[in-house]
Coordinates of C-alpha atoms in Angstrom, one line a residue:
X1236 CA 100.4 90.8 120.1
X1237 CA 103.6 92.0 118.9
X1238 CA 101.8 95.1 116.7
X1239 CA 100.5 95.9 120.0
X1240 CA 104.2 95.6 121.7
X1241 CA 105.0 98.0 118.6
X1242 CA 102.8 100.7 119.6
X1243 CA 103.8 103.9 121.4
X1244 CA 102.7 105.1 124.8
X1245 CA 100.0 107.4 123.0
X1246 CA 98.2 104.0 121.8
X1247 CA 98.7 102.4 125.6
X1248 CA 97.2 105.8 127.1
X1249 CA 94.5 105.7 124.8
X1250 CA 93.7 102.2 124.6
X1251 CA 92.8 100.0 128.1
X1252 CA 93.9 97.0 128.3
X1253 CA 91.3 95.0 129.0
X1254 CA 89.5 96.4 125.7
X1255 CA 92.9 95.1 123.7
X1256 CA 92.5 92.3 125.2
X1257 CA 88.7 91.6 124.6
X1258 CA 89.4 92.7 121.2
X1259 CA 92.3 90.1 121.1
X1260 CA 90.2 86.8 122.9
X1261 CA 86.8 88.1 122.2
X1262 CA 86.0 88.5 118.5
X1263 CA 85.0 85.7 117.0
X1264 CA 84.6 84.5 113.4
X1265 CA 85.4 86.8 110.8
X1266 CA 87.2 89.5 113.4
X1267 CA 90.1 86.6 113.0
X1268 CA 90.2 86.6 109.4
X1269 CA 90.6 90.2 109.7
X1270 CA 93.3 90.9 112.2
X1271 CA 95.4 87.9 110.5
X1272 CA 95.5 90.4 107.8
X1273 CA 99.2 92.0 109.5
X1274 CA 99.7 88.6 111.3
X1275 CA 100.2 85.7 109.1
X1276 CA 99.5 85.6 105.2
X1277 CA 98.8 82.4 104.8
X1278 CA 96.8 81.7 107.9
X1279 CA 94.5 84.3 106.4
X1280 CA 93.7 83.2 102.8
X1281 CA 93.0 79.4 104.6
X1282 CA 90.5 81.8 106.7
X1283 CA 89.1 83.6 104.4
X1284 CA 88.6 80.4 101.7
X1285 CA 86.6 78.9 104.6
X1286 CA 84.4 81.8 105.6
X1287 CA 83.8 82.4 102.1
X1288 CA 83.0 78.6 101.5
X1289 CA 80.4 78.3 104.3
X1290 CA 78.7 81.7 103.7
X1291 CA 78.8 80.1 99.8
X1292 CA 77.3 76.9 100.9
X1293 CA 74.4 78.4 103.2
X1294 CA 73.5 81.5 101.1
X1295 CA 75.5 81.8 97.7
X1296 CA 78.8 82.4 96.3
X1297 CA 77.7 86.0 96.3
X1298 CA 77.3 86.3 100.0
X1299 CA 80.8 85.5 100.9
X1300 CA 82.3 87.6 98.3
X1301 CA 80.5 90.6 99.5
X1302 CA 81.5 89.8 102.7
X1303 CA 85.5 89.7 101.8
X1304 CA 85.1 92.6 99.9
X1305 CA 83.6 95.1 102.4
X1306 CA 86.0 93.3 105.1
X1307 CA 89.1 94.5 102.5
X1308 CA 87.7 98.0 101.6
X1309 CA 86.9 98.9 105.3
X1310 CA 90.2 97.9 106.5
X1311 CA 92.1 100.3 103.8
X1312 CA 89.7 103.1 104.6
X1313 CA 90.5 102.6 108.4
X1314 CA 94.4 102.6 107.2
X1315 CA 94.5 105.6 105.0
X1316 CA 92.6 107.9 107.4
X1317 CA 94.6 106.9 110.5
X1318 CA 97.8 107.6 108.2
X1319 CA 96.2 111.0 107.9
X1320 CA 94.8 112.0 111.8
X1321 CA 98.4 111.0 112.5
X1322 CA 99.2 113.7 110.3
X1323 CA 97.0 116.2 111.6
X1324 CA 97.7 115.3 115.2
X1325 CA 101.0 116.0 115.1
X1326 CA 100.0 119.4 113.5
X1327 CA 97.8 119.9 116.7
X1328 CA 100.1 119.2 119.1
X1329 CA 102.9 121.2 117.5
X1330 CA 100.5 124.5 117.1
X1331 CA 99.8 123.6 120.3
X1332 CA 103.3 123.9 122.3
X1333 CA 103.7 127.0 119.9
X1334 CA 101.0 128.8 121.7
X1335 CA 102.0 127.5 125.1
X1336 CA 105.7 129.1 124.0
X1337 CA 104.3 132.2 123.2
X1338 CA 102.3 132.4 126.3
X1339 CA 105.5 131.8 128.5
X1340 CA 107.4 134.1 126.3
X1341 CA 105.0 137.2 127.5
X1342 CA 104.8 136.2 131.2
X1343 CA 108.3 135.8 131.7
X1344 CA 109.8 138.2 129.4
X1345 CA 106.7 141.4 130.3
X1346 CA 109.7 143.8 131.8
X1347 CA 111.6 143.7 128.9
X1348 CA 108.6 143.5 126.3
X1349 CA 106.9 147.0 128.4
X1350 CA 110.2 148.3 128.4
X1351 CA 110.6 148.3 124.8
X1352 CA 107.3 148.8 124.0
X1353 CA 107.0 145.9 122.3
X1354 CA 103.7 144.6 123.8
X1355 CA 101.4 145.4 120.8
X1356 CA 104.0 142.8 118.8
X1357 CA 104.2 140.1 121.4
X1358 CA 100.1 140.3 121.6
X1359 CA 100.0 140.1 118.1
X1360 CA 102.3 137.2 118.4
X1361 CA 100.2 135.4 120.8
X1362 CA 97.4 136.0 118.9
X1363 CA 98.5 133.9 115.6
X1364 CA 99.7 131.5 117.5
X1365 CA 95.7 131.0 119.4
X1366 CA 94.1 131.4 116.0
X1367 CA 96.6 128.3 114.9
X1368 CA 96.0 126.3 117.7
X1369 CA 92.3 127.1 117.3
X1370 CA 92.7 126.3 113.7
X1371 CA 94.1 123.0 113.8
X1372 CA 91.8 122.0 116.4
X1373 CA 88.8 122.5 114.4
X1374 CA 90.0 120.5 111.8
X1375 CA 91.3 117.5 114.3
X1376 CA 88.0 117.4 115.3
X1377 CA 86.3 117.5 111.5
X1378 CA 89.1 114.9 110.4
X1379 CA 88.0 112.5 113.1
X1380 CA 84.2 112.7 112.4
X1381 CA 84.9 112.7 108.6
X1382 CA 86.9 109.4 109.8
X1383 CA 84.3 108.1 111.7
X1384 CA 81.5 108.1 109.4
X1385 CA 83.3 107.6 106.7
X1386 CA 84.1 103.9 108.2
X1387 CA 80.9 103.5 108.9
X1388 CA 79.5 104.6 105.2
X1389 CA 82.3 101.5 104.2
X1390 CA 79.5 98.9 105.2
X1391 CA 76.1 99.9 103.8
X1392 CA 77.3 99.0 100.2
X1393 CA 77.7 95.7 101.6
X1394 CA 75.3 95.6 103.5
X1395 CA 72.6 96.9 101.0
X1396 CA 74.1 94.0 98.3
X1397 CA 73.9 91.2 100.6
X1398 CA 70.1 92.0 101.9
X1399 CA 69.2 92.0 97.8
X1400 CA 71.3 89.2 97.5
X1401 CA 68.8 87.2 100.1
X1402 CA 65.5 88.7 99.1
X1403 CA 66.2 88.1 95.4
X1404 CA 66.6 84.1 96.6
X1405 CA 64.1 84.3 99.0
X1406 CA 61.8 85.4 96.3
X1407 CA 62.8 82.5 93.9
X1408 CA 62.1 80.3 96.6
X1409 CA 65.8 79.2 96.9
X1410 CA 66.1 81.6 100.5
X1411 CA 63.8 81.5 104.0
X1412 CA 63.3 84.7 105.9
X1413 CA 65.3 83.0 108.4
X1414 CA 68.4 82.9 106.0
X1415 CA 67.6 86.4 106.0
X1416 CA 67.4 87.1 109.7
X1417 CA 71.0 85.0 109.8
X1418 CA 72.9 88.0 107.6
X1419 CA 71.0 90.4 109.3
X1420 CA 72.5 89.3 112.7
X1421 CA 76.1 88.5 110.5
X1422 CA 76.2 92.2 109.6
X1423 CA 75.3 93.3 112.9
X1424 CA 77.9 91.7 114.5
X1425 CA 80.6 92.5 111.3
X1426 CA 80.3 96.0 111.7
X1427 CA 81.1 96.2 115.5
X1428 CA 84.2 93.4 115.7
X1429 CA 86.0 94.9 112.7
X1430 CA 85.6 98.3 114.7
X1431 CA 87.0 96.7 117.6
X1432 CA 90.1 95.2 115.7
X1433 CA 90.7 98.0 113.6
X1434 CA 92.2 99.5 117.0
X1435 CA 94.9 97.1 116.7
X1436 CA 96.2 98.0 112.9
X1437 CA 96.5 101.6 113.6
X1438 CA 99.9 102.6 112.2
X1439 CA 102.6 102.9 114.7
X1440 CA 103.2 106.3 115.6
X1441 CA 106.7 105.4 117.1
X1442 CA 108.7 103.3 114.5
X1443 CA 112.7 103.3 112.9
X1444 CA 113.3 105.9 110.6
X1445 CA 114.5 104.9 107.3
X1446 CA 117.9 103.8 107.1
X1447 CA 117.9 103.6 111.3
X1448 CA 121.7 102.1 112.3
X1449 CA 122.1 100.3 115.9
X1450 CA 122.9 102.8 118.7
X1451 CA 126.8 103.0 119.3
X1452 CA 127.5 103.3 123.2
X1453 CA 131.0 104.9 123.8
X1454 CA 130.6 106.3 127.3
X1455 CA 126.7 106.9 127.7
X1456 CA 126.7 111.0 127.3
X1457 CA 122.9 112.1 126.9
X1458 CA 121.6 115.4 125.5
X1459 CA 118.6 117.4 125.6
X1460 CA 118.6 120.0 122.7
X1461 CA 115.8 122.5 122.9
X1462 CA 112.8 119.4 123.6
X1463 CA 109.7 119.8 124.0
X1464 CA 106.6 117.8 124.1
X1465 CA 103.2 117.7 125.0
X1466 CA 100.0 115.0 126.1
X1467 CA 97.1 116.1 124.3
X1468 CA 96.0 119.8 124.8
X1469 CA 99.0 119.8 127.9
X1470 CA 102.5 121.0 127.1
X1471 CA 105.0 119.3 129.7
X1472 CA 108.4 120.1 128.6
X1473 CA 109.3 123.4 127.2
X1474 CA 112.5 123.7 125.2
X1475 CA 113.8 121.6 127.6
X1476 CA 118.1 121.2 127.8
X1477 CA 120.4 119.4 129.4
X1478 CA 123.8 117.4 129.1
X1479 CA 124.5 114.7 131.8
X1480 CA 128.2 113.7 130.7
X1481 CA 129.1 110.0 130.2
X1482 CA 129.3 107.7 133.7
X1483 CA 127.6 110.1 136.0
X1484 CA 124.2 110.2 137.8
X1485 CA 121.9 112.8 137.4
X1486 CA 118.9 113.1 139.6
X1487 CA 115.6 115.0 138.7
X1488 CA 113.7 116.3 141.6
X1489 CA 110.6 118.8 142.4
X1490 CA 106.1 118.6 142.2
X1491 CA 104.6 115.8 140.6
X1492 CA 103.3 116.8 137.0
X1493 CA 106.4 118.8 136.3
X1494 CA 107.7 116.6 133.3
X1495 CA 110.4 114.4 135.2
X1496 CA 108.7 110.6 134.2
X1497 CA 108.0 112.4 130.9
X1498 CA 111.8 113.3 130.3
X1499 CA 112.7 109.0 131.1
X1500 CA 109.6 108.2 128.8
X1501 CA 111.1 110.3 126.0
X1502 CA 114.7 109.0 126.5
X1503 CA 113.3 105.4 125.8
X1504 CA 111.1 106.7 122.9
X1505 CA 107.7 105.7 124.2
X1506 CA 106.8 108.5 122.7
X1507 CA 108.6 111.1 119.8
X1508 CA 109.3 114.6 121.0
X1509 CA 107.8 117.4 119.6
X1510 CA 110.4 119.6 118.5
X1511 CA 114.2 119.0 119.9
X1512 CA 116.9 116.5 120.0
X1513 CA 117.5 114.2 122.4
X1514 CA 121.6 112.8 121.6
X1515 CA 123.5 109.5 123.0
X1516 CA 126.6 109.9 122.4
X1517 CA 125.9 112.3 119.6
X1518 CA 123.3 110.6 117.9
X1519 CA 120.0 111.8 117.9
X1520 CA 117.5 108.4 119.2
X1521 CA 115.1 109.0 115.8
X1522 CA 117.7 108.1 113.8
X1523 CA 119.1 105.1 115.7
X1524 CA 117.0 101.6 115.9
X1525 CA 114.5 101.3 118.8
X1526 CA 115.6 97.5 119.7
X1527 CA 118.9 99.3 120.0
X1528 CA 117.7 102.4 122.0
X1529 CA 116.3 100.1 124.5
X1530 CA 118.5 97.8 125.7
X1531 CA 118.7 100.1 128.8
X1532 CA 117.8 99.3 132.5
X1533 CA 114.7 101.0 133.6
X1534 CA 113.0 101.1 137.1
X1535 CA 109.2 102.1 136.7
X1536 CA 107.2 103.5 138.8
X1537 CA 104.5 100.7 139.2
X1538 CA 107.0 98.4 138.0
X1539 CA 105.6 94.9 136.1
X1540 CA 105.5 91.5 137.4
X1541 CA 105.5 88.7 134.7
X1542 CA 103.7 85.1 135.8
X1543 CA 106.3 82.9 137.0
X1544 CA 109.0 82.7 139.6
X1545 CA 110.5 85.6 141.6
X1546 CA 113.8 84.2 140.3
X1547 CA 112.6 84.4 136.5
X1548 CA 111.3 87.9 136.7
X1549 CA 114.9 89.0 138.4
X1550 CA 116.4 87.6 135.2
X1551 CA 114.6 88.9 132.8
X1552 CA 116.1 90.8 130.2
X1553 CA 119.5 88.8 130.7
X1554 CA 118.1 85.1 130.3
X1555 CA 121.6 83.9 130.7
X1556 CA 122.3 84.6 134.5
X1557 CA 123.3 82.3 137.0
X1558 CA 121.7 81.0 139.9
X1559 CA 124.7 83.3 142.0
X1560 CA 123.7 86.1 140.1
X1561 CA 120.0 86.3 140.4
X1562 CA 120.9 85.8 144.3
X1563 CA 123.6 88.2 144.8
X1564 CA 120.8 90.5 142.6
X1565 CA 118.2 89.5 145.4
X1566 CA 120.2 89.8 148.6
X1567 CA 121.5 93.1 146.8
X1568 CA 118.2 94.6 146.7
X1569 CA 116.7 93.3 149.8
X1570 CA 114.3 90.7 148.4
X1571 CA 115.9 86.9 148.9
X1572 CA 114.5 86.4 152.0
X1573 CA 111.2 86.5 150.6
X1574 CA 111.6 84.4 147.5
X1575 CA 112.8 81.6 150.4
X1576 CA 109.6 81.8 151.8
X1577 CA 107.3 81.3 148.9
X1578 CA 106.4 77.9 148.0
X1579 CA 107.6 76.3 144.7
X1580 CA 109.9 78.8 144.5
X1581 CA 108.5 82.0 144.7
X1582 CA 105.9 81.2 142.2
X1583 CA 103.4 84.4 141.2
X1584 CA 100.1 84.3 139.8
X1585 CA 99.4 87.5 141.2
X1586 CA 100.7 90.6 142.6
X1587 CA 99.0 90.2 145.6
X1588 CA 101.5 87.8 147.3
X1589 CA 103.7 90.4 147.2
X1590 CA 103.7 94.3 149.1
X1591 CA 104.6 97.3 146.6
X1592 CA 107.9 97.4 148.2
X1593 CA 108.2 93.7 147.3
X1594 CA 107.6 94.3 143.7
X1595 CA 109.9 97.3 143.3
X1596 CA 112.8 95.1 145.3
X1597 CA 112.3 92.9 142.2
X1598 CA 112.1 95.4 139.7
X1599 CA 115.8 97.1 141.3
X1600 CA 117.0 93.2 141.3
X1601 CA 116.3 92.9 138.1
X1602 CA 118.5 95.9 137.1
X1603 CA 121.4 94.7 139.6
X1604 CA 121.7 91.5 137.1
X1605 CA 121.0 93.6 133.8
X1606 CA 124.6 95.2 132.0
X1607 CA 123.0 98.3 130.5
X1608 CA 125.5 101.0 130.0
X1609 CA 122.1 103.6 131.0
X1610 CA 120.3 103.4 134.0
X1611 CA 117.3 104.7 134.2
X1612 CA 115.1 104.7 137.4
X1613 CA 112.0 106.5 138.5
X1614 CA 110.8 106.5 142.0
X1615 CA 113.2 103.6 143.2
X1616 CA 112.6 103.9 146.8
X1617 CA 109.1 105.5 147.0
X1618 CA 107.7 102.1 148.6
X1619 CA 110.1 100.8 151.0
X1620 CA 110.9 101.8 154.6
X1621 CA 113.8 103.8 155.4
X1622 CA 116.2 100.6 156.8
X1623 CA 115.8 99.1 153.4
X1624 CA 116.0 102.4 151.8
X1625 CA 119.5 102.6 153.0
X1626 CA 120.8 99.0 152.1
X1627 CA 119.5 99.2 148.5
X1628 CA 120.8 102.8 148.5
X1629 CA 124.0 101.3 149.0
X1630 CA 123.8 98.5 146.4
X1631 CA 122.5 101.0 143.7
X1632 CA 126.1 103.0 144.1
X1633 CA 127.4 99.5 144.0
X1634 CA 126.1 98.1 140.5
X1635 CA 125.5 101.6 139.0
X1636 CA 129.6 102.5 139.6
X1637 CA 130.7 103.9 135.9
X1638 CA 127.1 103.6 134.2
X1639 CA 125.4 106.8 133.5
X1640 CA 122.5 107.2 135.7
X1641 CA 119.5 108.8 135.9
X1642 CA 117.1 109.2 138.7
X1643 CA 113.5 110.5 139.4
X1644 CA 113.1 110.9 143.5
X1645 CA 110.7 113.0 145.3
X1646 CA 112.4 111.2 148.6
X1647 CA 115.8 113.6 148.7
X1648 CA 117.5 111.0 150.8
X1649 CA 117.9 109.2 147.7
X1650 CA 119.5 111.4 145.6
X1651 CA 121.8 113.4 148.1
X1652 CA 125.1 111.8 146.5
X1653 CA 124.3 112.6 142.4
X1654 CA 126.9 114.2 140.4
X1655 CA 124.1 116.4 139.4
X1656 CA 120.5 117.4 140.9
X1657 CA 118.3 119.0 138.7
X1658 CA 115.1 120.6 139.8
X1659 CA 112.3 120.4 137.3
X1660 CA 109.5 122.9 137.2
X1661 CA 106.7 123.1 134.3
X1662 CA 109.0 121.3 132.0
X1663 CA 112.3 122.9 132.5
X1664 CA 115.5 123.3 134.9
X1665 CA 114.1 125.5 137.7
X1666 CA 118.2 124.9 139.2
X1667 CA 121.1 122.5 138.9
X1668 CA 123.8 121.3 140.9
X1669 CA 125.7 119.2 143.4
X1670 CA 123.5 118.7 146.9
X1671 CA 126.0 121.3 148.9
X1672 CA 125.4 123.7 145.4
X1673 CA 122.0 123.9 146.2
X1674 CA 122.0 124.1 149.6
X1675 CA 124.3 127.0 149.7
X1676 CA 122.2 128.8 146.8
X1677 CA 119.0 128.9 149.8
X1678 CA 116.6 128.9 146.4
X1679 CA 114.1 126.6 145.3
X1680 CA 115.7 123.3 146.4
X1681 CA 116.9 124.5 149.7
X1682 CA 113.0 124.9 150.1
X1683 CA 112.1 121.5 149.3
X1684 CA 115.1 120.2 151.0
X1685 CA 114.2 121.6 154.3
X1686 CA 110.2 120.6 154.1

């Protein structure tokens, strides 16, 4: 469980859950010696020694050596080609933005490229940059069949040795065809639990550099340096750059799909950038630890509940608070009253006890009783009526007072009193300002503001 805590966003938008967790609960027999391979050393050679003295006992020594062996040579092959689609993924998504920059580079910049006749250049430009993309596509897509067979060519060998192995004995009268039938159906299910595990040993595409130090907070200044990124095929942020100064709030507004979420899921290294920096303090976050990184408070949008009580999912993440605390938390974000009315005190085995507005209350209470220098929330308000809106409005200003803050909103209420709005569009700073700025400027935000 905790190599699957390890992995990135990409693996958790890649992978459903309730496959990982069949693959997890699920697999039975050999699929455990197999994923106790990165769990527990010794666990594994007491499962292995006992696999490999029942298969002994039924069919032969041989039988469970052949069976360790194409268990250890299919999990290296898995390890070494997902060490290299890693590679050749990130080669993807970099030609990728590339491309996408080019492309922006004519449609923006077209006056200026006409007027210096300059547009056989820029298409030539573009050009490389497709054939690159198209390029690295090609062989993403070759890589990953050449992966995927190449896996499945790992158990034939294996398969081939142990069906001799039976018919030889079978033949010398020491085997039934019913022995036979058994490592037929053994090899069946082999090959389709190992590829169901291997899922959980890919290599963690978000991990400390070498020689990573602890983050040092001073007074929480964040910078954006030129970042972008991309999801798959999709560029979101565009050399993307921004400073919000130490003990301020910043606020991101504008259409959904124009990189906001994505900027909070980069700050919190769910997933690397591209190409930029992103600085705290001046220290770029791939060279700092990520347990350090992330000892920040962060609001979701479909926040998490964890079974237990109301109480003990408002203190998580500062196991050490009071009783007084996790109430002035609750009260403070608009959710006591409720945990009084649950039985047991405000037990959960479901989120269905509890509205969305509920759950976010929680969530915000939570990050009332965390101590987090950085404050990170994204859609805070979106489920809760306005008269709550305003008391928790008033408690954020409250607990957030000298932490540096940022906010995703689509309600503007919410973020009329930031030090800083910032209106996002296709991955970079359409405007910026205070509230009155904006307003005065009648662009973009004024817009929004008045719809």
């Amino acid at each position: 469980m905790s190599r699957i805590l390890g992995q990135s966003g990409d693996f958790h938008d890649t992978h459903n859950a309730e496959d990982l967790c069949h693959s997890l609960y699920s697999v039975p027999n050999l699929t455990e010696v197999v994923e106790t391979i990165y769990a527990n050393t010794i666990t594994l050679l007491i499962e292995m020694s006992l696999v490999t003295i029942d298969l002994s006992v039924r069919l032969g020594p041989l039988q469970g050596v052949i069976i360790l062996v194409t268990i250890a040579a299919y999990i290296e092959v898995s390890r070494q080609d997902a060490l290299f689609l890693k590679k050749v993924h990130n080669q993807l998504k970099k030609t990728i933005q590339k491309e996408s920059d080019a492309t922006g580079r004519i449609l923006n910049g077209w006056p200026t490229i006409l007027g210096f006749n300059q547009a056989k250049v820029e298409g030539l430009l573009h050009s490389v940059a497709v054939q690159a993309r198209v390029i690295a596509r090609n062989i993403s897509i070759r890589s990953s069949d050449s992966s995927a067979l190449k896996t499945r060519l790992v158990c034939i060998p294996g398969l081939a040795a142990s069906v001799l192995a039976v018919l030889y004995q079978i033949a010398r009268g020491k085997a039934t065809p019913g022995e036979f039938a058994v490592i037929l159906a053994l090899w069946s299910t082999l090959s389709s639990q190992i590829q169901r595990v291997t899922a959980l040993l890919e290599p963690l595409s978000v991990q400390d550099s070498e020689g990573a130090q602890p983050l040092q907070l001073k007074g929480g200044r964040i910078e954006f340096r030129d970042v972008s990124f991309s999801y798959g095929d999709k560029a979101v942020l565009k050399n993307f750059s921004l400073v919000i100064e130490p003990r301020s709030t910043v606020s991101f507004v504008g259409r959904t799909g124009g990189g906001k979420s994505t900027i909070l899921a980069l700050l919190q290294r769910l997933y690397n950038v591209t190409e930029g920096q992103i600085l705290i303090d001046n220290q770029d976050i791939q060279q700092v630890t990520i347990e350090s990184l992330r000892a920040t408070s962060v609001v979701p949008q479909s926040p998490p509940l964890l079974h237990g009580t109301i109480s003990e999912n408002i203190r998580y993440g500062q196991p050490n608070a009071s009783k007084e605390d996790i109430q002035r938390a609750a009260e403070a974000a608009a959710i006591h009253d409720r945990i009084i009315e649950l039985p047991e005190g405000g037990i959960l085995t479901s989120r269905k006890k509890l509205s969305s507005g509920q759950i976010q209350r929680i969530q915000l209470a939570r990050t009332f009783i965390h101590t987090a220098p950085i404050v990170l929330f994204d859609e805070p308000t979106s489920s809760v009526d306005a008269n709550t809106e305003h008391q928790i409005q008033k408690a954020l200003n409250k607990y957030t007072n000298g932490k540096t803050v940022i906010i995703v909103a689509h309600r503007l209420s919410t973020i009329a009193n930031a030090d800083k709005i910032c209106l996002i569009e296709d991955g970079q700073v359409a405007e910026s300002g205070t509230f009155d700025e904006l307003i005065m400027r009648k662009g973009k935000f004024a817009k929004l503001w008045k719809r």
